[in-house]
Tab-separated table of N, CA and C in Angstrom:
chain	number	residue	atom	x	y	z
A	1	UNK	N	198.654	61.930	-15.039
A	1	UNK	CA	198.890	63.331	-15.315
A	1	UNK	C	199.391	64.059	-14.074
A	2	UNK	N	198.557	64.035	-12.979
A	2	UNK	CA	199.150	64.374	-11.864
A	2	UNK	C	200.773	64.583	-11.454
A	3	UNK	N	200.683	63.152	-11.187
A	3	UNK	CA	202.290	63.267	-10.457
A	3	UNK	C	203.581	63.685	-11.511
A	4	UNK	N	203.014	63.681	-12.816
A	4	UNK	CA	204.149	64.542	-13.534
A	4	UNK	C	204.456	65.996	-13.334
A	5	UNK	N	202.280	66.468	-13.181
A	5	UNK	CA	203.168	68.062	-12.932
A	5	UNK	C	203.036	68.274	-11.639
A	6	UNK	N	203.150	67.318	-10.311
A	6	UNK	CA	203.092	68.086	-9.382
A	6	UNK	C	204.634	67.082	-8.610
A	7	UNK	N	205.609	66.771	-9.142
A	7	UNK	CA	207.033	66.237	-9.143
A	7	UNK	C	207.719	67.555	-8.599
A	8	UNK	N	208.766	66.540	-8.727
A	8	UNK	CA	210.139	67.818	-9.207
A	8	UNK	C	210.223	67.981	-10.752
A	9	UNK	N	209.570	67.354	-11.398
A	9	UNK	CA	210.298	68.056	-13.060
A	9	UNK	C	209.968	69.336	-13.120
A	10	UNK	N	210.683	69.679	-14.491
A	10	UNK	CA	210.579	70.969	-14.921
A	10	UNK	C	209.126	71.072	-14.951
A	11	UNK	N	208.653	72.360	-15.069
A	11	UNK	CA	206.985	72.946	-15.327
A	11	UNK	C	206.826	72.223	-17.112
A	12	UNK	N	207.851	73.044	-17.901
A	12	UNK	CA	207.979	72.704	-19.063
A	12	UNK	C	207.810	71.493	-19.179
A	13	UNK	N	208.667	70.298	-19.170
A	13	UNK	CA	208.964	69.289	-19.482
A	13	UNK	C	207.478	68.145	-18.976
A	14	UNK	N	207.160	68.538	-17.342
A	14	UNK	CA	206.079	68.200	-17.363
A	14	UNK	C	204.638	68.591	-17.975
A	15	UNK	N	204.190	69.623	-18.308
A	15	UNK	CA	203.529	70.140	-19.495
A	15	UNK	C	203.436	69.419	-21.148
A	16	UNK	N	204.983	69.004	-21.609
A	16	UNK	CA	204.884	68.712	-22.648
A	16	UNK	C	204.688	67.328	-22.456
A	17	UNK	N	204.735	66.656	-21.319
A	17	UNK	CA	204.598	64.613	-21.295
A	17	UNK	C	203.132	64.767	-20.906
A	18	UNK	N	201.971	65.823	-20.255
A	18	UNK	CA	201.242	65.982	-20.382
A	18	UNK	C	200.247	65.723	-21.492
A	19	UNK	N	200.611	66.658	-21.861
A	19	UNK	CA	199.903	66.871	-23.707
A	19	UNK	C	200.032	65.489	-24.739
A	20	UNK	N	200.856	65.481	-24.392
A	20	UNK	CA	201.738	63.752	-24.886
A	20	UNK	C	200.525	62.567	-24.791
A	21	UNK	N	200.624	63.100	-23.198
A	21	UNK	CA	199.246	61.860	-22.190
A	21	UNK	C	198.061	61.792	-22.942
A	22	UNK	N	197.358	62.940	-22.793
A	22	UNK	CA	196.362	63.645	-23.561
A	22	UNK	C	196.436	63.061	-24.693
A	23	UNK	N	197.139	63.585	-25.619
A	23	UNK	CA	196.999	62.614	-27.018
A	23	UNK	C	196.876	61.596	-27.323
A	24	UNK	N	197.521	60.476	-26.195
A	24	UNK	CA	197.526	58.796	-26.278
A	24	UNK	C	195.915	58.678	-25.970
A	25	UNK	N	195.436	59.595	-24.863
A	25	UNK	CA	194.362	58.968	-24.418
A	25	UNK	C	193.167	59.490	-25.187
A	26	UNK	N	193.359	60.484	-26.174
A	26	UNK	CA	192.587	60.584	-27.212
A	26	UNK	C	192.469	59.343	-28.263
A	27	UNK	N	193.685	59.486	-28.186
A	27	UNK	CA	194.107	58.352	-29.781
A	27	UNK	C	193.120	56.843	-29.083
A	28	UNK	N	193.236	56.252	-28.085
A	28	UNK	CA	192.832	55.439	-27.424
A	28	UNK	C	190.944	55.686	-27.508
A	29	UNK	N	190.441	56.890	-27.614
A	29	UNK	CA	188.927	57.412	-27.490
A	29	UNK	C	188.738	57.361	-28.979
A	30	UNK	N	189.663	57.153	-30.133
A	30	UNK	CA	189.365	57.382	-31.341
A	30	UNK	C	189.561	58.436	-32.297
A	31	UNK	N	190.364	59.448	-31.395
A	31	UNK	CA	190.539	60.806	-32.584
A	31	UNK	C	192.042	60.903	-31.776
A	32	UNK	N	193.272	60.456	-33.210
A	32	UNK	CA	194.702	60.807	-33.235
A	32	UNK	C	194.872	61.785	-33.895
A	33	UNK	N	196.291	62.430	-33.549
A	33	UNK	CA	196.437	63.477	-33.726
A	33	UNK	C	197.366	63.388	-34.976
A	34	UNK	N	197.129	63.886	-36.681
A	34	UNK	CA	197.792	63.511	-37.803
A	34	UNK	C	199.128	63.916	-37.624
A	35	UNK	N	199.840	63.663	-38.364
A	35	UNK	CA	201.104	64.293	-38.436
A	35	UNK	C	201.351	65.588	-38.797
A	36	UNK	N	200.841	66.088	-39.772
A	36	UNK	CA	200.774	67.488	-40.160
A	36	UNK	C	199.811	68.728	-39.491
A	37	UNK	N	199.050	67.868	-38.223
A	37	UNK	CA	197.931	68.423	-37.523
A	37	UNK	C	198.612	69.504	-36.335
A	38	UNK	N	198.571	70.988	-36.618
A	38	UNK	CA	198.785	71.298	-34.949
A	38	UNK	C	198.078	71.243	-33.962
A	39	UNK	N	198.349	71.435	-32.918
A	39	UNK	CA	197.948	70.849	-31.396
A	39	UNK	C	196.780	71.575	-31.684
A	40	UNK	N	196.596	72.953	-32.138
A	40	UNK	CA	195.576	73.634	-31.696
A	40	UNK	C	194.188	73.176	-32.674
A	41	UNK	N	194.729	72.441	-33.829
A	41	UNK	CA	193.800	71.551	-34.875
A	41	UNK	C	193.289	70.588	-33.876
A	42	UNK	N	194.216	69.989	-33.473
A	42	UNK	CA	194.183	68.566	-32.705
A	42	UNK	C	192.669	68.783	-31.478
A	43	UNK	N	193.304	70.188	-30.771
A	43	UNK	CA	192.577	70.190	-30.211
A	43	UNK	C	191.060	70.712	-30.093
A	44	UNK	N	190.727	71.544	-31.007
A	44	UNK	CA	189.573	71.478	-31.799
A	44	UNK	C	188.485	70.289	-32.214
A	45	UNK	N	189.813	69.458	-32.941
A	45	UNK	CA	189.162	68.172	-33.618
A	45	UNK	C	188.499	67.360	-32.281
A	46	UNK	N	189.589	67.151	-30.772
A	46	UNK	CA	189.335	66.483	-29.786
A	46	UNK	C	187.992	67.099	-29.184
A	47	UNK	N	187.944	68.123	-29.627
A	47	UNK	CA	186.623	69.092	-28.201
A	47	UNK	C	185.576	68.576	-28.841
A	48	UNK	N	185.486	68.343	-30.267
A	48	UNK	CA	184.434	68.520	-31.399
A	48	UNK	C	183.777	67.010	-31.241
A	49	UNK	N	184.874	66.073	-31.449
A	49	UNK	CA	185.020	64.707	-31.946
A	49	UNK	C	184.304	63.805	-29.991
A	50	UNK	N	185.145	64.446	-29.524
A	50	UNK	CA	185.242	63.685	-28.153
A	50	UNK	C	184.339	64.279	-27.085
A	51	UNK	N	183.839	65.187	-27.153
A	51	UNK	CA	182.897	66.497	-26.294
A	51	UNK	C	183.270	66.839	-25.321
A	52	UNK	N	184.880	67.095	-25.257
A	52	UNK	CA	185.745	67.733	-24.198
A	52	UNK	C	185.395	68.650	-24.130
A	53	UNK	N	185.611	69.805	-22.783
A	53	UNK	CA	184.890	70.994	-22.433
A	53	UNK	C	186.049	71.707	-23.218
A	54	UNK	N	186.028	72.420	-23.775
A	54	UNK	CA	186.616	73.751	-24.427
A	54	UNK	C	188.080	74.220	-23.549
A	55	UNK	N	187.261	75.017	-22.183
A	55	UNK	CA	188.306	75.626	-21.675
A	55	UNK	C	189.510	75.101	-21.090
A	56	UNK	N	189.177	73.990	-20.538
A	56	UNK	CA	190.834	73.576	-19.433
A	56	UNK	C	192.100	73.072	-21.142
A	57	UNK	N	190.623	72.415	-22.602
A	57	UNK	CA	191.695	72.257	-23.273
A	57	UNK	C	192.360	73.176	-24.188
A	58	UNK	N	191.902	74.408	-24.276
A	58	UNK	CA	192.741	75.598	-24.619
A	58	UNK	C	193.552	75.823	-23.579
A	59	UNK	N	193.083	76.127	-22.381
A	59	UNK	CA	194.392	76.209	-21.172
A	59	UNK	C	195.766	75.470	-21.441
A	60	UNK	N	195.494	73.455	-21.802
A	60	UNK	CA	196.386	73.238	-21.591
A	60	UNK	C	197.282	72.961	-23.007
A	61	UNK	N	196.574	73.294	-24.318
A	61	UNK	CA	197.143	74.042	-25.156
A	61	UNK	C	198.079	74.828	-25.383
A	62	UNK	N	197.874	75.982	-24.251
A	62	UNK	CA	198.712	76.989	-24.217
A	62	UNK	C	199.919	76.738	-23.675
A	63	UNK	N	199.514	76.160	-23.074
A	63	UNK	CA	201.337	75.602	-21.695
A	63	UNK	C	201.665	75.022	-22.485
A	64	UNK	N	201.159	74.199	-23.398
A	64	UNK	CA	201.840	73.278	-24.548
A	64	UNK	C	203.219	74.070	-25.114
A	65	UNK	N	202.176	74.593	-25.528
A	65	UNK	CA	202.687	75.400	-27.070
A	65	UNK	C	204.020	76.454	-26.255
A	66	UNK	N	203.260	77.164	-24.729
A	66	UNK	CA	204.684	77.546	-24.476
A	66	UNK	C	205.644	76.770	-23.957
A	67	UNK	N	205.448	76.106	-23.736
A	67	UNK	CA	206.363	74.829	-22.866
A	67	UNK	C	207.288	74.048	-24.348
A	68	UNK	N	206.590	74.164	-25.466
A	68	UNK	CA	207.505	73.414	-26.661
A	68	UNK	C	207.988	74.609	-27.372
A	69	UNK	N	207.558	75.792	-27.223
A	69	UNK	CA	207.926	76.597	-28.088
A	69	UNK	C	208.228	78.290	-28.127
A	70	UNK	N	208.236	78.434	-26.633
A	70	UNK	CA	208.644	79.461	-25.610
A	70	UNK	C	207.433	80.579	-25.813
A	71	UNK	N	205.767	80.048	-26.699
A	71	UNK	CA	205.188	81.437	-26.810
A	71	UNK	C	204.051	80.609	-27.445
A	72	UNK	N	202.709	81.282	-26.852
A	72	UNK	CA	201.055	80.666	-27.542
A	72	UNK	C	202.020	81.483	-28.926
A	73	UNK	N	200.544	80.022	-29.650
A	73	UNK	CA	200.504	81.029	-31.073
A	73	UNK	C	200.089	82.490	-31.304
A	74	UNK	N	201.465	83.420	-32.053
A	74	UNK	CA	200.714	84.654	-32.468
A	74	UNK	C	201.009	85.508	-31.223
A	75	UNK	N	201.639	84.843	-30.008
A	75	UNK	CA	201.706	86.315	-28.858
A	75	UNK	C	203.059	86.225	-28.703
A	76	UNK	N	203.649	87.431	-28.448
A	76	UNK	CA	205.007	87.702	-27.802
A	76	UNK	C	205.726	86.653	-27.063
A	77	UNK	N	207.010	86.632	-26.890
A	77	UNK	CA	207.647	85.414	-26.421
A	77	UNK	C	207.135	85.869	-24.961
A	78	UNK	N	207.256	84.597	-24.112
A	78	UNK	CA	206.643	84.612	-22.735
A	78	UNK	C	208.035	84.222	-21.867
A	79	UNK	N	207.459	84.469	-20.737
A	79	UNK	CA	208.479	84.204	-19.320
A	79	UNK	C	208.392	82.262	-19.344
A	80	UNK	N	209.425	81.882	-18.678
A	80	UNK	CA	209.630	80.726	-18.737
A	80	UNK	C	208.067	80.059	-17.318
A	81	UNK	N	207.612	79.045	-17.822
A	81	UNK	CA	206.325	78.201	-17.325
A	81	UNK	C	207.112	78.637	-15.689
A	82	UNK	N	205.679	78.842	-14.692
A	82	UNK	CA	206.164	78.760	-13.713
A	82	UNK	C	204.983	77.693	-12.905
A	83	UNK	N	204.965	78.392	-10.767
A	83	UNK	CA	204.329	77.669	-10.192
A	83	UNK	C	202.957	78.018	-10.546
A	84	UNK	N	202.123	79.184	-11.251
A	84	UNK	CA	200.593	79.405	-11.487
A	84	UNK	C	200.427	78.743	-12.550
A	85	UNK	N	201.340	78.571	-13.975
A	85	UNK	CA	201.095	77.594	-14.961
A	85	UNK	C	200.753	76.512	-14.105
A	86	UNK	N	201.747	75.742	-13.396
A	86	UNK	CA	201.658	74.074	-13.322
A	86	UNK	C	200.464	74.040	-12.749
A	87	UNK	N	199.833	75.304	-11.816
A	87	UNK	CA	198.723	75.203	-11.179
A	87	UNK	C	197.440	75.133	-12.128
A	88	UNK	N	197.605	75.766	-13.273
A	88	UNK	CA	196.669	75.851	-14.215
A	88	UNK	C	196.609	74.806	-14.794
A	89	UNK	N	197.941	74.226	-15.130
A	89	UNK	CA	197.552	72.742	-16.114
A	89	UNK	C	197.032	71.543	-15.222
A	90	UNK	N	197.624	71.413	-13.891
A	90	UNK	CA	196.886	70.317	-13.176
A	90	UNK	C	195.606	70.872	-13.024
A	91	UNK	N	194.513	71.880	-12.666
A	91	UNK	CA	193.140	71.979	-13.136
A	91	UNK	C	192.768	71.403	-14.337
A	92	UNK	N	193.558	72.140	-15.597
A	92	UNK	CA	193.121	71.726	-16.991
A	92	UNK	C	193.217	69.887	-17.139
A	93	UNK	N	194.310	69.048	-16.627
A	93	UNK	CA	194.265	68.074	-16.861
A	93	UNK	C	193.497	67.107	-15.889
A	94	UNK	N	193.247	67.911	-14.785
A	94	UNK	CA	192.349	66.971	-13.956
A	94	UNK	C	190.681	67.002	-15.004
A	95	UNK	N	190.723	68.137	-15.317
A	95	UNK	CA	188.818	68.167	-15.532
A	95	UNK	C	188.876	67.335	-17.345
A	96	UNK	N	189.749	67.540	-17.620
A	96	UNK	CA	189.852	66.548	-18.869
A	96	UNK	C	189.729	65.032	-18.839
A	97	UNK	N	190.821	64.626	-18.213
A	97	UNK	CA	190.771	63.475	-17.794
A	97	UNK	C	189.559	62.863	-17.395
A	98	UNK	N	188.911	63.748	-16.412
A	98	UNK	CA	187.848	63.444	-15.870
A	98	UNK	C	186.336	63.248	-16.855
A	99	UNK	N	186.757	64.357	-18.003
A	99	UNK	CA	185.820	63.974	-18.908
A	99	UNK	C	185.793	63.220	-19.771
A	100	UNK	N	187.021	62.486	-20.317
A	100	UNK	CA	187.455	61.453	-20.859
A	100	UNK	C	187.132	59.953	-20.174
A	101	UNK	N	187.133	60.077	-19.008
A	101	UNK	CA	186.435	58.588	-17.839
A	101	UNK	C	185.541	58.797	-18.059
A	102	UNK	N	184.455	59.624	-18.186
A	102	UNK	CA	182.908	59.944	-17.640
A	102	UNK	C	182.138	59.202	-19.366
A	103	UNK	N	183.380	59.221	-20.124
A	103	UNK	CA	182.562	58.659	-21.838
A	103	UNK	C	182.696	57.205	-21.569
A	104	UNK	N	181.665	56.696	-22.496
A	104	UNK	CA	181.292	55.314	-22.821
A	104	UNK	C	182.416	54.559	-23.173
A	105	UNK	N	182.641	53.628	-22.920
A	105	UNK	CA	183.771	52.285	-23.657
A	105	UNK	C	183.577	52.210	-24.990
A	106	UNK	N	184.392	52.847	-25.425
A	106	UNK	CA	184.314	52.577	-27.589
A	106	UNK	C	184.982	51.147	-27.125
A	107	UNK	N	183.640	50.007	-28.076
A	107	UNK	CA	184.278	48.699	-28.545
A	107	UNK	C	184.148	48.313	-29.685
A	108	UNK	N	185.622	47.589	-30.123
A	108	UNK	CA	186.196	47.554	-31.204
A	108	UNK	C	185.371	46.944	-32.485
């Protein structure tokens, strides 16, 4: 997760291979994300299912959603992701991650 958003890529682009990450490594913990599911389902289902802390994954929700779709759900279009986003999502994805290592080995 790191070295994507702290590169040269875009804020955006790294944000959305983020979330991406996130999802594999859910799907990998046992809760994928359906096809018809939005992120913000997804991520509900993940906090609920997986006992991710709430906040960093609404944080990185939001960069999601503006990073794929120029605006959180329901608020005014936003300024394009900058350097305090990327700063926000590498918090949000460090303490995730981190809580995702800290769970037990699901075996098959």
């Amino acid at each position: 997760f790191r070295a994507a958003l702290t590169g040269d890529t875009d804020t955006s682009d790294a944000v959305i291979r983020c979330w991406l990450d996130l999802e594999r490594l859910c799907a990998a913990a046992g809760v994928r994300r359906g096809p018809a599911q939005t992120s913000t389902d997804f991520a509900r289902a993940a906090a609920a299912s997986l006992d991710l802390p709430a906040r960093p994954l609404v944080a990185l929700n939001r960069l999601y959603q503006r990073a794929r779709f120029g605006q959180a759900r329901g608020a005014r279009p936003s300024l394009p992701l900058g350097p305090a986003d990327r700063e926000l999502a590498v918090a949000a994805v460090g303490e995730l991650s981190a809580a995702l290592a800290s769970r037990p080995a699901v075996t098959p």
